[in-house]
CSV table of C-alpha atoms and ligand atoms in Angstrom, one decimal:
chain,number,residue,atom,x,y,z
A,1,UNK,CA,0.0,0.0,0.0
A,2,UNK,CA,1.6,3.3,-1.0
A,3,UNK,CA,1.0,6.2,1.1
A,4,UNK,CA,-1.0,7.9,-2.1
A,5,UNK,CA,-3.4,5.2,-1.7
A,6,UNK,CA,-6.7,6.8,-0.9
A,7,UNK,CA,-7.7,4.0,1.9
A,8,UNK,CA,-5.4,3.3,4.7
A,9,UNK,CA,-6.1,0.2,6.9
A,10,UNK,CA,-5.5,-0.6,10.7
A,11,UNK,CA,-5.1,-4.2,11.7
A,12,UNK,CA,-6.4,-6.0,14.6
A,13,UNK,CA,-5.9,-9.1,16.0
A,14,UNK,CA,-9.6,-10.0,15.4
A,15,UNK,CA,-10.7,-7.7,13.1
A,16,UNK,CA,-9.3,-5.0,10.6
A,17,UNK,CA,-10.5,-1.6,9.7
A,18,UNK,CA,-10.0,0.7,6.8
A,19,UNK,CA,-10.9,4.1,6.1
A,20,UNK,CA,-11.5,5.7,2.8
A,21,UNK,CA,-10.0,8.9,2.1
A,22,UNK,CA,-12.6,9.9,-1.4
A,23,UNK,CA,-15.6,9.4,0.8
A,24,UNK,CA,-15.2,10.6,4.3
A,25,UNK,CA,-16.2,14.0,5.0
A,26,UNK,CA,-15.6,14.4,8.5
A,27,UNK,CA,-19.1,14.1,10.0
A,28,UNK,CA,-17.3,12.4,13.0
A,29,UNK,CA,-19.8,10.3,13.9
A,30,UNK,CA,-16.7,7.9,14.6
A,31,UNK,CA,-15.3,10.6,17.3
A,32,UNK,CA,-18.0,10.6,18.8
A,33,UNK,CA,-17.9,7.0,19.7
A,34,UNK,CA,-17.5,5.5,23.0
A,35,UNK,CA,-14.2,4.3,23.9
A,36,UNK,CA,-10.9,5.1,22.2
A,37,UNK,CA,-11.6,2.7,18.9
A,38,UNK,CA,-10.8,6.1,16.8
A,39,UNK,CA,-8.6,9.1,18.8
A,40,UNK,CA,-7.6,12.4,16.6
A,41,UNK,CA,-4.4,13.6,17.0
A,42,UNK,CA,-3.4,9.9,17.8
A,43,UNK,CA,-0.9,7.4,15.5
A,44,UNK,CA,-2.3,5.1,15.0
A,45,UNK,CA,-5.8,7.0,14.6
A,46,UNK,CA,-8.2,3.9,14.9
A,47,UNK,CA,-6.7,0.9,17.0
A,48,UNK,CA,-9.4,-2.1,16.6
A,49,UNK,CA,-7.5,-3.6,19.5
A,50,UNK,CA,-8.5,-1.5,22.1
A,51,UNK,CA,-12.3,-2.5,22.7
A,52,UNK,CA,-14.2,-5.6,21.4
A,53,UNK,CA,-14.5,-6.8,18.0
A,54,UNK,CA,-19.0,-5.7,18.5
A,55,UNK,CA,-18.1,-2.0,19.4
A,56,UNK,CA,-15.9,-2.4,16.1
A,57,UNK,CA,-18.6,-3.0,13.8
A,58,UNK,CA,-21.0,-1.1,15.3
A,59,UNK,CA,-19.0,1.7,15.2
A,60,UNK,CA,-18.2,1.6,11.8
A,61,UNK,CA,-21.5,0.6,10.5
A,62,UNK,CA,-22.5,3.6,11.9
A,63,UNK,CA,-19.9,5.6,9.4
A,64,UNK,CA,-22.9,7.3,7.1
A,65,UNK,CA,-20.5,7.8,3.8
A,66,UNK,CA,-19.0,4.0,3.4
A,67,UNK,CA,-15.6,5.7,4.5
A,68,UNK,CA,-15.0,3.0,7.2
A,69,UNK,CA,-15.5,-0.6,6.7
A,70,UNK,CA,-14.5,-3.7,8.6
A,71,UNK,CA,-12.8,-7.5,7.8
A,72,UNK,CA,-13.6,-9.9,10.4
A,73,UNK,CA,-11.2,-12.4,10.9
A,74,UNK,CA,-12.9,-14.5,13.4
A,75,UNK,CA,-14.7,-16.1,10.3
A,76,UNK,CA,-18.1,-14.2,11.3
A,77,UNK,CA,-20.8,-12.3,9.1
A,78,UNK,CA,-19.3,-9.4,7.1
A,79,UNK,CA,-21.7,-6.6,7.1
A,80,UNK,CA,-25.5,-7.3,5.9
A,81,UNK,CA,-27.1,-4.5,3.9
A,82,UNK,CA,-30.3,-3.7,6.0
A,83,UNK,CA,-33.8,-4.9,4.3
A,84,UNK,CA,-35.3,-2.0,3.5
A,85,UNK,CA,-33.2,0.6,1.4
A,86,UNK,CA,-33.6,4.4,3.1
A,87,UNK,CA,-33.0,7.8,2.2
A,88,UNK,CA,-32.5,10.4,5.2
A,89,UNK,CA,-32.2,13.9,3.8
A,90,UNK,CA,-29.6,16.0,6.5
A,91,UNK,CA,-30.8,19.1,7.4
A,92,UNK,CA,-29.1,21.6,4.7
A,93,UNK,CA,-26.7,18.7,3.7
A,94,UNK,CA,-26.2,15.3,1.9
A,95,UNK,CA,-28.8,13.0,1.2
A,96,UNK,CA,-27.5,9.5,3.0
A,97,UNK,CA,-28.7,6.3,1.6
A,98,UNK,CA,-28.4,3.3,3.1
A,99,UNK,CA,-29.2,-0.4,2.2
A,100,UNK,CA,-28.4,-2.3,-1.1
A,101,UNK,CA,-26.7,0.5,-3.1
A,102,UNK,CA,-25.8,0.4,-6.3
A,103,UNK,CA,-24.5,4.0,-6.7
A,104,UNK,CA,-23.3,4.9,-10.6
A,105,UNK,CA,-19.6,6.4,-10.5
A,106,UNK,CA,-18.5,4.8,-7.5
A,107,UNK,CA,-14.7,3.0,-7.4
A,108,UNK,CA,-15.0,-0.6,-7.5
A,109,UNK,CA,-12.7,-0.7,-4.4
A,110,UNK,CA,-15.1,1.9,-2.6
A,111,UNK,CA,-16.6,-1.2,-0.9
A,112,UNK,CA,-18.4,0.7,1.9
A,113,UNK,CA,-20.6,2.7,-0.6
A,114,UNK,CA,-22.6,-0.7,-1.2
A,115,UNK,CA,-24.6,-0.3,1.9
A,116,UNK,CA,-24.2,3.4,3.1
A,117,UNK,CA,-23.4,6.2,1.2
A,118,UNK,CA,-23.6,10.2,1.4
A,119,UNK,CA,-24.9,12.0,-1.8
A,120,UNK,CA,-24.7,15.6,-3.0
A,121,UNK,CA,-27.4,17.6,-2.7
A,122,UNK,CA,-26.4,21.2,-2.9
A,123,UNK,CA,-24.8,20.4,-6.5
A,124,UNK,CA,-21.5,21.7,-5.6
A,125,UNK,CA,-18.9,18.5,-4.9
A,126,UNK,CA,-16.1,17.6,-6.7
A,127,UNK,CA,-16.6,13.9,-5.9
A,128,UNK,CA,-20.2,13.5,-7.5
A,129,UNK,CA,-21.9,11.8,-6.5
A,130,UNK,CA,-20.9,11.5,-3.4
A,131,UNK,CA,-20.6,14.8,-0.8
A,132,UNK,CA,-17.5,16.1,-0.4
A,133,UNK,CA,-18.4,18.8,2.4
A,134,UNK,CA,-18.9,21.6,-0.7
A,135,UNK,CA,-22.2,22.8,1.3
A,136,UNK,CA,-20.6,23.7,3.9
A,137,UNK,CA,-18.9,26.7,2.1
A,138,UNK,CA,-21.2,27.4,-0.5
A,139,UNK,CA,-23.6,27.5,2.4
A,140,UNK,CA,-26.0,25.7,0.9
A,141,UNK,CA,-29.4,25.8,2.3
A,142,UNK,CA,-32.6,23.3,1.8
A,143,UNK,CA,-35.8,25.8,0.9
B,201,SF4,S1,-17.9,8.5,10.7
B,201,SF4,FE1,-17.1,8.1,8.6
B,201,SF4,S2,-17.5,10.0,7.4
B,201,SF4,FE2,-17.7,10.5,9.6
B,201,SF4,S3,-15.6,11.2,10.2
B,201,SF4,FE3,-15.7,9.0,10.7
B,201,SF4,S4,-14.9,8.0,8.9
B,201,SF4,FE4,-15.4,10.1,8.2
C-alpha cells in the first residue's frame, strides 16, 4: 500500500478496519464513539484492538458515507445491507442512503458505498456523486 493510496487500513488481531480517504467528510460520527476505537491527533488513529471486536462493527457501521469498513477475521458475518433501502435527507446537507446501493460512479474498491453512502445535494462536490463537504462553504441551504 503506497502512502497515495486513498484507503489506509488498521489491523487488529480479530478484526481490521480501513478508512476511505474519497468518501469521508468528516461528519465524525466515529469521534463521537465511546471508547478510544478512533482518537484524533493519535498514531495510530483507529486501533481495533482496544475494545471488542462488536463495538468495532458497530461503530463503523454507523460511518454514514461507506468511509470506514471492517474485515472480520474471526470467520463471522461481514456486514448485511439492512432490508429496506432508506434515504435520510440531512438538514441543509447530503442525502444518505443506506441499504443495497448500487451507486453509478463509485470505485469498484469503494466497498463501503454498497450499503451506506452520502450523496450531493447542494450540487457543488467535486466527488459527484458522493458529498465532499462543498455545502458547507457554498452555504447551501434546503428551501
Ligand atoms: S464517521 Fe465516517 S465519514 Fe464520519 S468522520 Fe468518521 S470516517 Fe469520516
Amino acid at each position: 500500500m503506497s502512502d497515495d493510496n486513498p484507503i489506509k487500513l488498521y489491523p487488529g488481531q480479530q478484526v481490521d478496519v480501513a478508512w476511505d480517504g474519497r468518501l469521508c467528510i468528516h461528519v465524525g460520527e466515529c469521534g463521537r464513539s465511546a471508547g478510544s476505537l478512533f482518537e484524533s491527533g493519535r498514531q495510530p488513529w483507529c486501533q481495533p484492538d482496544v475494545t471488542t471486536l462488536d463495538d468495532v462493527v458497530d461503530v463503523v457501521q454507523r460511518c454514514p458515507t461507506g468511509a470506514l469498513t471492517y474485515q472480520r477475521k474471526d470467520g463471522g458475518p461481514a456486514e448485511q445491507a439492512p432490508a429496506r433501502n432508506t434515504i435520510v435527507v440531512s438538514n441543509n446537507g447530503p442525502l444518505y442512503a443506506t441499504g443495497e446501493l448500487a451507486i453509478e460512479g463509485a470505485a469498484p474498491d469503494m466497498s463501503g458505498v454498497a450499503m451506506r453512502a452520502a450523496l450531493c445535494r447542494c450540487g457543488q462536490s467535486k466527488n459527484k456523486p458522493f458529498c465532499d463537504g462543498a455545502h458547507k462553504a457554498a452555504g447551501f441551504t434546503a428551501e
